[in-house]
Amino acid sequence: MRIISGKFKGKRIQEDKKITARPTTDFAKEGLFNLLNNNIDFEDISVLNLFAGTGSIGFEFISRGCKEVIAIEKSDREIAYINKICKELHIDNHYTYKTDVFRYIESCRMKFDVIFADPPYELNGIELIPSMIFERDLLVNDGIFILEHSGKQQFDTHPNFSFHRKYGNVNFSFFEKK
């Protein structure tokens, strides 16, 4: 796993073999962030990283200068790993919380510029996540929600759906607050 761009560009992060989370591939992550580079000024944005896993996506946002990343993860092992990497890189604006993502969405009172969700591909209820984000009004005006998912799912009928990109076996559906 490596950080693609920004102040930690090229930094390889040692993967913990005991982590069960499936990190977004470097190929897909590079495609995603190339796309975001054309649409987002990373400085001073707040990012919510749901199903944070290894923290790879959050670290990429931090490396590019975002103001803060709030990471939601329920696995103790993954949280310990994320916190270890934050300590190694001297990152102090990445906040990791242990909780269920669905509970967090229901109780969240903050708004974010970008929300990224990378749930397990076979998660029960994955299809509910976009509606929950918009019903709870978690995005600022012009905010973006990105859902990583398998090719089995399609979200193009959701009222806030904007577009879809595929990088290898990784699919990203983009949603915008309208």
mmCIF file of C-alpha atoms in Angstrom:
data_model
loop_
_atom_site.group_PDB
_atom_site.id
_atom_site.type_symbol
_atom_site.label_atom_id
_atom_site.label_comp_id
_atom_site.label_asym_id
_atom_site.label_seq_id
_atom_site.Cartn_x
_atom_site.Cartn_y
_atom_site.Cartn_z
ATOM 1 C CA MET A 1 0.000 0.000 0.000
ATOM 2 C CA ARG A 2 1.391 3.393 -0.916
ATOM 3 C CA ILE A 3 0.413 7.042 -0.775
ATOM 4 C CA ILE A 4 0.104 8.356 -4.311
ATOM 5 C CA SER A 5 0.508 12.119 -3.981
ATOM 6 C CA GLY A 6 0.959 15.041 -1.621
ATOM 7 C CA LYS A 7 3.383 15.479 1.250
ATOM 8 C CA PHE A 8 3.646 11.714 1.813
ATOM 9 C CA LYS A 9 3.918 10.923 -1.918
ATOM 10 C CA GLY A 10 5.531 7.558 -2.575
ATOM 11 C CA LYS A 11 5.437 6.525 1.082
ATOM 12 C CA ARG A 12 4.954 2.781 1.289
ATOM 13 C CA ILE A 13 2.949 1.643 4.270
ATOM 14 C CA GLN A 14 3.741 -1.786 5.643
ATOM 15 C CA GLU A 15 0.581 -3.870 5.496
ATOM 16 C CA ASP A 16 -0.459 -5.842 8.552
ATOM 17 C CA LYS A 17 -1.130 -9.414 7.385
ATOM 18 C CA LYS A 18 -3.651 -9.881 10.224
ATOM 19 C CA ILE A 19 -5.959 -7.165 8.890
ATOM 20 C CA THR A 20 -8.977 -8.606 7.149
ATOM 21 C CA ALA A 21 -10.064 -5.365 5.443
ATOM 22 C CA ARG A 22 -9.628 -5.239 1.679
ATOM 23 C CA PRO A 23 -7.743 -2.011 0.901
ATOM 24 C CA THR A 24 -8.642 -0.089 -2.231
ATOM 25 C CA THR A 25 -6.084 -1.065 -4.852
ATOM 26 C CA ASP A 26 -3.393 1.479 -5.698
ATOM 27 C CA PHE A 27 -4.624 1.439 -9.311
ATOM 28 C CA ALA A 28 -8.194 2.301 -8.288
ATOM 29 C CA LYS A 29 -7.044 4.833 -5.693
ATOM 30 C CA GLU A 30 -4.870 6.586 -8.270
ATOM 31 C CA GLY A 31 -7.777 6.755 -10.727
ATOM 32 C CA LEU A 32 -10.112 8.063 -8.020
ATOM 33 C CA PHE A 33 -7.749 10.793 -6.880
ATOM 34 C CA ASN A 34 -6.858 11.827 -10.433
ATOM 35 C CA LEU A 35 -10.572 12.397 -10.951
ATOM 36 C CA LEU A 36 -10.958 14.241 -7.640
ATOM 37 C CA ASN A 37 -7.951 16.470 -8.398
ATOM 38 C CA ASN A 38 -9.948 18.057 -11.214
ATOM 39 C CA ASN A 39 -12.982 18.721 -9.014
ATOM 40 C CA ILE A 40 -11.768 19.413 -5.482
ATOM 41 C CA ASP A 41 -9.454 21.822 -3.742
ATOM 42 C CA PHE A 42 -8.191 19.478 -1.039
ATOM 43 C CA GLU A 43 -7.053 22.178 1.359
ATOM 44 C CA ASP A 44 -9.518 23.002 4.114
ATOM 45 C CA ILE A 45 -11.966 20.187 3.396
ATOM 46 C CA SER A 46 -13.413 17.776 5.931
ATOM 47 C CA VAL A 47 -13.627 14.129 4.949
ATOM 48 C CA LEU A 48 -15.675 11.328 6.470
ATOM 49 C CA ASN A 49 -14.184 7.894 5.774
ATOM 50 C CA LEU A 50 -16.781 5.189 6.475
ATOM 51 C CA PHE A 51 -15.614 1.573 6.827
ATOM 52 C CA ALA A 52 -12.083 2.980 7.103
ATOM 53 C CA GLY A 53 -10.333 -0.416 7.068
ATOM 54 C CA THR A 54 -6.602 0.187 6.600
ATOM 55 C CA GLY A 55 -7.071 3.977 6.460
ATOM 56 C CA SER A 56 -5.512 4.147 2.999
ATOM 57 C CA ILE A 57 -8.075 6.563 1.571
ATOM 58 C CA GLY A 58 -7.921 8.821 4.625
ATOM 59 C CA PHE A 59 -4.125 8.963 4.472
ATOM 60 C CA GLU A 60 -4.341 9.972 0.816
ATOM 61 C CA PHE A 61 -6.676 12.868 1.700
ATOM 62 C CA ILE A 62 -4.417 13.954 4.575
ATOM 63 C CA SER A 63 -1.342 13.790 2.335
ATOM 64 C CA ARG A 64 -3.053 16.146 -0.117
ATOM 65 C CA GLY A 65 -3.662 18.750 2.591
ATOM 66 C CA CYS A 66 -7.217 18.209 3.742
ATOM 67 C CA LYS A 67 -8.170 19.828 7.049
ATOM 68 C CA GLU A 68 -9.344 16.665 8.776
ATOM 69 C CA VAL A 69 -10.421 13.088 8.276
ATOM 70 C CA ILE A 70 -12.967 11.425 10.524
ATOM 71 C CA ALA A 71 -12.596 7.654 10.126
ATOM 72 C CA ILE A 72 -15.290 5.226 11.251
ATOM 73 C CA GLU A 73 -14.301 1.619 11.791
ATOM 74 C CA LYS A 74 -15.533 -1.075 14.177
ATOM 75 C CA SER A 75 -12.550 -3.455 14.138
ATOM 76 C CA ASP A 76 -10.064 -2.987 16.981
ATOM 77 C CA ARG A 77 -7.249 -4.395 14.825
ATOM 78 C CA GLU A 78 -7.886 -1.940 11.972
ATOM 79 C CA ILE A 79 -8.199 0.997 14.386
ATOM 80 C CA ALA A 80 -4.896 0.092 16.047
ATOM 81 C CA TYR A 81 -3.271 -0.143 12.610
ATOM 82 C CA ILE A 82 -4.618 3.265 11.502
ATOM 83 C CA ASN A 83 -3.487 4.866 14.763
ATOM 84 C CA LYS A 84 -0.026 3.284 14.396
ATOM 85 C CA ILE A 85 0.373 4.758 10.896
ATOM 86 C CA CYS A 86 -0.836 8.179 12.097
ATOM 87 C CA LYS A 87 1.782 8.087 14.843
ATOM 88 C CA GLU A 88 4.555 7.006 12.441
ATOM 89 C CA LEU A 89 3.683 9.795 9.971
ATOM 90 C CA HIS A 90 3.053 12.391 12.718
ATOM 91 C CA ILE A 91 -0.523 12.932 11.526
ATOM 92 C CA ASP A 92 -2.620 14.827 14.071
ATOM 93 C CA ASN A 93 -5.731 15.634 12.033
ATOM 94 C CA HIS A 94 -6.958 12.074 11.431
ATOM 95 C CA TYR A 95 -9.546 10.992 14.013
ATOM 96 C CA THR A 96 -10.595 7.367 14.215
ATOM 97 C CA TYR A 97 -13.765 6.269 16.015
ATOM 98 C CA LYS A 98 -14.800 2.755 16.875
ATOM 99 C CA THR A 99 -18.481 2.367 16.070
ATOM 100 C CA ASP A 100 -20.930 0.828 13.657
ATOM 101 C CA VAL A 101 -21.186 2.934 10.482
ATOM 102 C CA PHE A 102 -24.981 2.790 10.360
ATOM 103 C CA ARG A 103 -25.230 3.998 13.973
ATOM 104 C CA TYR A 104 -22.724 6.743 13.288
ATOM 105 C CA ILE A 105 -24.663 8.004 10.268
ATOM 106 C CA GLU A 106 -27.876 8.072 12.324
ATOM 107 C CA SER A 107 -26.314 10.120 15.124
ATOM 108 C CA CYS A 108 -23.895 12.350 13.179
ATOM 109 C CA ARG A 109 -24.470 16.108 13.436
ATOM 110 C CA MET A 110 -21.516 17.236 11.304
ATOM 111 C CA LYS A 111 -21.394 18.058 7.605
ATOM 112 C CA PHE A 112 -18.559 17.034 5.327
ATOM 113 C CA ASP A 113 -17.152 18.146 1.993
ATOM 114 C CA VAL A 114 -16.407 14.554 0.975
ATOM 115 C CA ILE A 115 -17.763 11.297 2.317
ATOM 116 C CA PHE A 116 -16.098 8.096 1.188
ATOM 117 C CA ALA A 117 -17.525 4.658 2.015
ATOM 118 C CA ASP A 118 -15.797 1.357 1.306
ATOM 119 C CA PRO A 119 -18.068 -1.253 2.897
ATOM 120 C CA PRO A 120 -17.497 -4.969 2.549
ATOM 121 C CA TYR A 121 -18.826 -5.741 -0.921
ATOM 122 C CA GLU A 122 -21.286 -8.326 0.392
ATOM 123 C CA LEU A 123 -22.539 -6.145 3.267
ATOM 124 C CA ASN A 124 -26.238 -6.428 4.020
ATOM 125 C CA GLY A 125 -27.688 -2.947 3.628
ATOM 126 C CA ILE A 126 -25.061 -1.496 1.282
ATOM 127 C CA GLU A 127 -27.898 -0.235 -0.914
ATOM 128 C CA LEU A 128 -29.222 1.889 2.002
ATOM 129 C CA ILE A 129 -26.048 3.900 2.527
ATOM 130 C CA PRO A 130 -26.567 6.600 -0.165
ATOM 131 C CA SER A 131 -30.101 7.367 1.028
ATOM 132 C CA MET A 132 -28.967 7.488 4.650
ATOM 133 C CA ILE A 133 -26.231 10.011 3.799
ATOM 134 C CA PHE A 134 -28.690 12.335 2.069
ATOM 135 C CA GLU A 135 -31.575 11.870 4.512
ATOM 136 C CA ARG A 136 -29.254 12.831 7.390
ATOM 137 C CA ASP A 137 -27.951 15.794 5.312
ATOM 138 C CA LEU A 138 -24.296 14.974 6.017
ATOM 139 C CA LEU A 139 -22.815 16.822 3.020
ATOM 140 C CA VAL A 140 -22.167 20.538 2.639
ATOM 141 C CA ASN A 141 -23.581 22.213 -0.460
ATOM 142 C CA ASP A 142 -21.624 20.895 -3.458
ATOM 143 C CA GLY A 143 -20.356 18.014 -1.299
ATOM 144 C CA ILE A 144 -19.526 14.634 -2.827
ATOM 145 C CA PHE A 145 -20.328 11.155 -1.587
ATOM 146 C CA ILE A 146 -18.290 8.301 -3.082
ATOM 147 C CA LEU A 147 -19.306 4.679 -2.595
ATOM 148 C CA GLU A 148 -16.883 1.893 -3.456
ATOM 149 C CA HIS A 149 -18.680 -1.305 -4.414
ATOM 150 C CA SER A 150 -18.543 -4.432 -6.523
ATOM 151 C CA GLY A 151 -19.814 -4.631 -10.076
ATOM 152 C CA LYS A 152 -22.888 -6.508 -8.818
ATOM 153 C CA GLN A 153 -24.406 -3.326 -7.427
ATOM 154 C CA GLN A 154 -25.695 -0.361 -9.379
ATOM 155 C CA PHE A 155 -26.803 2.952 -7.951
ATOM 156 C CA ASP A 156 -27.646 4.935 -11.087
ATOM 157 C CA THR A 157 -31.341 5.189 -10.174
ATOM 158 C CA HIS A 158 -30.641 6.974 -6.880
ATOM 159 C CA PRO A 159 -31.850 10.607 -7.094
ATOM 160 C CA ASN A 160 -28.443 11.956 -6.011
ATOM 161 C CA PHE A 161 -26.400 9.691 -8.303
ATOM 162 C CA SER A 162 -23.991 11.649 -10.482
ATOM 163 C CA PHE A 163 -21.697 9.186 -12.271
ATOM 164 C CA HIS A 164 -19.830 5.886 -12.048
ATOM 165 C CA ARG A 165 -16.210 4.909 -12.657
ATOM 166 C CA LYS A 166 -14.617 1.476 -12.808
ATOM 167 C CA TYR A 167 -10.950 0.712 -12.204
ATOM 168 C CA GLY A 168 -10.287 -2.993 -12.652
ATOM 169 C CA ASN A 169 -12.688 -4.783 -10.295
ATOM 170 C CA VAL A 170 -13.264 -1.663 -8.198
ATOM 171 C CA ASN A 171 -16.362 0.433 -8.826
ATOM 172 C CA PHE A 172 -16.991 3.938 -7.541
ATOM 173 C CA SER A 173 -20.404 5.547 -7.638
ATOM 174 C CA PHE A 174 -20.454 9.315 -7.109
ATOM 175 C CA PHE A 175 -23.350 11.185 -5.586
ATOM 176 C CA GLU A 176 -23.900 14.913 -5.169
ATOM 177 C CA LYS A 177 -26.082 16.990 -2.941
ATOM 178 C CA LYS A 178 -28.693 18.553 -5.213
#
